mmCIF file with all atom_site columns, C-alpha atoms in Angstrom:
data_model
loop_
_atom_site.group_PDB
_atom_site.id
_atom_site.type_symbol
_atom_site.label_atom_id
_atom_site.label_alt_id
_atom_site.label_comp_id
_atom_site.label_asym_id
_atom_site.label_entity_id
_atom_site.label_seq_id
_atom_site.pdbx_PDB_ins_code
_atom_site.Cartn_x
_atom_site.Cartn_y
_atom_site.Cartn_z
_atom_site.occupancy
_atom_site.B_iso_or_equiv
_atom_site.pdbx_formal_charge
_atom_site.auth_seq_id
_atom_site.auth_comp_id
_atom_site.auth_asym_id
_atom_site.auth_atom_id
_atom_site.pdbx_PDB_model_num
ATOM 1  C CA . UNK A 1 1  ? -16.920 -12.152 20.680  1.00 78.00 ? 1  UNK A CA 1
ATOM 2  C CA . UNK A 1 2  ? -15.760 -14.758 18.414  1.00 85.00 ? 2  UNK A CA 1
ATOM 3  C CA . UNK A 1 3  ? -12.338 -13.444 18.225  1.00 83.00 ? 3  UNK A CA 1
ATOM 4  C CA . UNK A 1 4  ? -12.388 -11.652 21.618  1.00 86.00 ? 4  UNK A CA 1
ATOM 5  C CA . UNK A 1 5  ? -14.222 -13.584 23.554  1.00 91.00 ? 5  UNK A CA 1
ATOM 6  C CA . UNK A 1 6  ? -13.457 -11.368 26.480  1.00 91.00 ? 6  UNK A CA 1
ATOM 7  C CA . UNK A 1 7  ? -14.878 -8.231  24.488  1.00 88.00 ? 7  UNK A CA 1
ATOM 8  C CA . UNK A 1 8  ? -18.928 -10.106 25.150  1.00 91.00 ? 8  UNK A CA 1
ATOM 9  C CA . UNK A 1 9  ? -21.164 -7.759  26.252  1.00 90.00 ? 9  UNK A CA 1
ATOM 10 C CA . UNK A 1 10 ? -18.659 -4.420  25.791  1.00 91.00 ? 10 UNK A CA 1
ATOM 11 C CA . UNK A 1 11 ? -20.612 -1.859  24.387  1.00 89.00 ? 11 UNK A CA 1
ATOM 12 C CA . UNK A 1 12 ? -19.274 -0.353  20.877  1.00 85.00 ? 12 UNK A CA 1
ATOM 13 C CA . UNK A 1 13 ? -18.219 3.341   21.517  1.00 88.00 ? 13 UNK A CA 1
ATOM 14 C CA . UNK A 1 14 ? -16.650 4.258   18.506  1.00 86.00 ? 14 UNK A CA 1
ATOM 15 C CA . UNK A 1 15 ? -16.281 2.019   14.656  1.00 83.00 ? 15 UNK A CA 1
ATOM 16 C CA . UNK A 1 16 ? -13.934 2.918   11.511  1.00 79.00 ? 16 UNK A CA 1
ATOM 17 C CA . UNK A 1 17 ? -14.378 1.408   8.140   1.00 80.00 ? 17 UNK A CA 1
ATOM 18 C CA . UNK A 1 18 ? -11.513 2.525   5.509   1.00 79.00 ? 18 UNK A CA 1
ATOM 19 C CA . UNK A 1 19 ? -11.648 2.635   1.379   1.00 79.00 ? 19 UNK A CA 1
ATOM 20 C CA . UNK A 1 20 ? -9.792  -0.086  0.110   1.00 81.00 ? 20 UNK A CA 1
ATOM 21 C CA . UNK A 1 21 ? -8.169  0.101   -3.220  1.00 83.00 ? 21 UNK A CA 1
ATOM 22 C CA . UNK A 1 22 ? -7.431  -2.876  -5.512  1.00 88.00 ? 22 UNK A CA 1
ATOM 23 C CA . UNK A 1 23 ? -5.446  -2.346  -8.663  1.00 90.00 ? 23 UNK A CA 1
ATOM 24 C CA . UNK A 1 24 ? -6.021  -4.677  -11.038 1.00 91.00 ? 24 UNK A CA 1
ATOM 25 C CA . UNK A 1 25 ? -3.065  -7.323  -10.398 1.00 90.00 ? 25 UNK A CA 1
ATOM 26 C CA . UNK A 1 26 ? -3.846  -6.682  -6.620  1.00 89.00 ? 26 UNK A CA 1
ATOM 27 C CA . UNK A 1 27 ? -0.540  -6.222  -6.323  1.00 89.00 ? 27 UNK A CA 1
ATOM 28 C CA . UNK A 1 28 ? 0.774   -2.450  -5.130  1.00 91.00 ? 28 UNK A CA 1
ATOM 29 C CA . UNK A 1 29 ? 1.550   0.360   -6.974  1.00 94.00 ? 29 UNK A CA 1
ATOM 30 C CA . UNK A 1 30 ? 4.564   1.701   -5.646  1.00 95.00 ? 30 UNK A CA 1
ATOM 31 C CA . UNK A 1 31 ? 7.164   3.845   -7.817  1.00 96.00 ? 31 UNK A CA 1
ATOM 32 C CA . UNK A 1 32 ? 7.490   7.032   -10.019 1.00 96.00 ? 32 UNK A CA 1
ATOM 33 C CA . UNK A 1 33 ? 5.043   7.068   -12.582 1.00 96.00 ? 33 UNK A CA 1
ATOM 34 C CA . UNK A 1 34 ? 6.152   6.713   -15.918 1.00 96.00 ? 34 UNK A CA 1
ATOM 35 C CA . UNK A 1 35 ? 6.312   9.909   -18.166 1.00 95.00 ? 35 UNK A CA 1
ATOM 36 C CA . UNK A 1 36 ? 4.816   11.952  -15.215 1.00 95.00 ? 36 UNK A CA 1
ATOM 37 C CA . UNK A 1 37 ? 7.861   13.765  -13.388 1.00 95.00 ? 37 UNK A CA 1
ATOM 38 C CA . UNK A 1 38 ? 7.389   14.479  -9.802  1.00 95.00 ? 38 UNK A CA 1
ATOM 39 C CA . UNK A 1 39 ? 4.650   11.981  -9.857  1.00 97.00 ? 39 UNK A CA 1
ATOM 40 C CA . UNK A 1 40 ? 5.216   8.783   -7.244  1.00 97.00 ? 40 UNK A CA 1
ATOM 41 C CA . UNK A 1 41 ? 2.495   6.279   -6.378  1.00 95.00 ? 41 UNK A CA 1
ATOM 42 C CA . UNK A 1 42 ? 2.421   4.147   -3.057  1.00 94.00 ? 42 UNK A CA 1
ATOM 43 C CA . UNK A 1 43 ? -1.297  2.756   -3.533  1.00 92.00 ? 43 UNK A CA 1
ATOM 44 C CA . UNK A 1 44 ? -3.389  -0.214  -4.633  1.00 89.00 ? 44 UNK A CA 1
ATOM 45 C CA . UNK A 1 45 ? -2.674  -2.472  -1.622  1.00 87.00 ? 45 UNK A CA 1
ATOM 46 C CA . UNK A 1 46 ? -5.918  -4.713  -2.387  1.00 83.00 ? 46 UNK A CA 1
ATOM 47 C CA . UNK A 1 47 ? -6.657  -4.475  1.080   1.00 78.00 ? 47 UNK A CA 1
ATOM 48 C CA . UNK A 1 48 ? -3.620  -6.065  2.526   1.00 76.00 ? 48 UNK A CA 1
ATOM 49 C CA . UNK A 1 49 ? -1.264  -2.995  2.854   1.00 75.00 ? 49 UNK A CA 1
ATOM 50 C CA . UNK A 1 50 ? 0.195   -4.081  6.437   1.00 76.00 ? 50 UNK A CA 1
ATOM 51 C CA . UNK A 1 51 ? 2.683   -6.382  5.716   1.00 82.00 ? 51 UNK A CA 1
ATOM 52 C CA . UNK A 1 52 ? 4.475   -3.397  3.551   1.00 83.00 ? 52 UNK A CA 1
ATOM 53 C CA . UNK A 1 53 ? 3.291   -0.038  5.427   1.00 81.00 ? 53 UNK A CA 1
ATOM 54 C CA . UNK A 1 54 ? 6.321   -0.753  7.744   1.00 85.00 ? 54 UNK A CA 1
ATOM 55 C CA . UNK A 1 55 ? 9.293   -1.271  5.020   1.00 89.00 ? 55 UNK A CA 1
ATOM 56 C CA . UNK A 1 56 ? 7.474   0.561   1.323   1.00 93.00 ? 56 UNK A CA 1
ATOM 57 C CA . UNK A 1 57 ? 7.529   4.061   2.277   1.00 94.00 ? 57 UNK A CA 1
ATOM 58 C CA . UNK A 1 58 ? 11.128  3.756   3.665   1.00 94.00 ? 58 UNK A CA 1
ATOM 59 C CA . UNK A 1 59 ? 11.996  2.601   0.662   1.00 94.00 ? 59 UNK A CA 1
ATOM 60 C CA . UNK A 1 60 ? 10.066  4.870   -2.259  1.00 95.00 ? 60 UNK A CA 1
ATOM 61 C CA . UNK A 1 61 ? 11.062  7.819   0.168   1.00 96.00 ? 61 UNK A CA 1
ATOM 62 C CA . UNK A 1 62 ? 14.830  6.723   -0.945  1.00 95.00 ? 62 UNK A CA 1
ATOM 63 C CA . UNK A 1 63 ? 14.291  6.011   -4.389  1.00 94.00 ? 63 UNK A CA 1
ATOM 64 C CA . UNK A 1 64 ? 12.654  9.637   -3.973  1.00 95.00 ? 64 UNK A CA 1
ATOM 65 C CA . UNK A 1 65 ? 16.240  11.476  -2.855  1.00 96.00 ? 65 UNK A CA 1
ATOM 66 C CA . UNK A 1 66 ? 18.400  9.379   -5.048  1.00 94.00 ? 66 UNK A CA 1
ATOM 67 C CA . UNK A 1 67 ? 19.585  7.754   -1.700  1.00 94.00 ? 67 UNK A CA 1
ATOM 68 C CA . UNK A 1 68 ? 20.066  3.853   -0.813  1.00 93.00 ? 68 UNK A CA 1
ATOM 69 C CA . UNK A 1 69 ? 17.199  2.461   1.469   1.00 89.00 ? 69 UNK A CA 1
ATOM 70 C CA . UNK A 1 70 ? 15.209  -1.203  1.585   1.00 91.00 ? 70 UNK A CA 1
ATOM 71 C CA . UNK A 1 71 ? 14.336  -2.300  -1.767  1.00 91.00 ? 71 UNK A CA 1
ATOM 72 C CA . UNK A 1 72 ? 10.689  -1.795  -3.548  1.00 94.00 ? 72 UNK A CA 1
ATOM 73 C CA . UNK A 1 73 ? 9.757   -4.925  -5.832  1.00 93.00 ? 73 UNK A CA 1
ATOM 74 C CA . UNK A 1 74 ? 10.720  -4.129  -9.669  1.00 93.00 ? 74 UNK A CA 1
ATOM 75 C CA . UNK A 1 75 ? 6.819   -6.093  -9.343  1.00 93.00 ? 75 UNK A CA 1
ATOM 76 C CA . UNK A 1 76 ? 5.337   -2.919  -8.010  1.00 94.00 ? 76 UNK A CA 1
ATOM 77 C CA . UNK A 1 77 ? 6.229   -0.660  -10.748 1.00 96.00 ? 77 UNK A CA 1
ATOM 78 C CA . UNK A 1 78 ? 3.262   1.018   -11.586 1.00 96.00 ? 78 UNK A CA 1
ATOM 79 C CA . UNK A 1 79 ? 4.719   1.376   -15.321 1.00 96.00 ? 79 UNK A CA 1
ATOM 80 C CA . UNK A 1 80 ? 3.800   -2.829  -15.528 1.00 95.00 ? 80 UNK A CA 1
ATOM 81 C CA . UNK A 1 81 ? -0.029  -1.633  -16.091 1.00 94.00 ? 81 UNK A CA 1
ATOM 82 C CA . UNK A 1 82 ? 0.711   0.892   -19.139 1.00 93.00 ? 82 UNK A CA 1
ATOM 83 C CA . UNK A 1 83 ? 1.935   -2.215  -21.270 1.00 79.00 ? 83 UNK A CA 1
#
């Protein structure tokens, strides 16, 4: 009601609650994993995947098939938390 305030008194019919997962720079994981071929991470969104869920899997899906696509952050590499 506090955000809603039209939503008072509507019964809850259904709730969802997710798994968050935080890596330890809460920033995302999102690359090949080094020394693992075949191995590609898109995880560890700290809770606050949506600004990227739109534009990140465009863009690991092209560094996937060696194509051109929107740019992933050299700052998501999960090889940054090996070192």
């Amino acid at each position: 009601p506090e955000i809603i305030p039209a939503a008072a008194g509507v019964a809850t019919s259904r709730s969802w609650a997710g798994v968050m997962d935080f890596s330890p720079d809460h920033q995302p994981l999102a690359g090949a994993w080094p020394g693992r071929t075949g191995l590609w991470l898109l995880v560890g969104f700290s809770g606050h995947g949506m600004p990227f869920s739109q534009v990140l899997p465009y863009g690991l899906a092209a560094q996937i098939a060696g194509a051109d696509g929107p740019a992933v952050p050299e700052a998501f590499a999960p090889g940054r938390l090996l070192g």
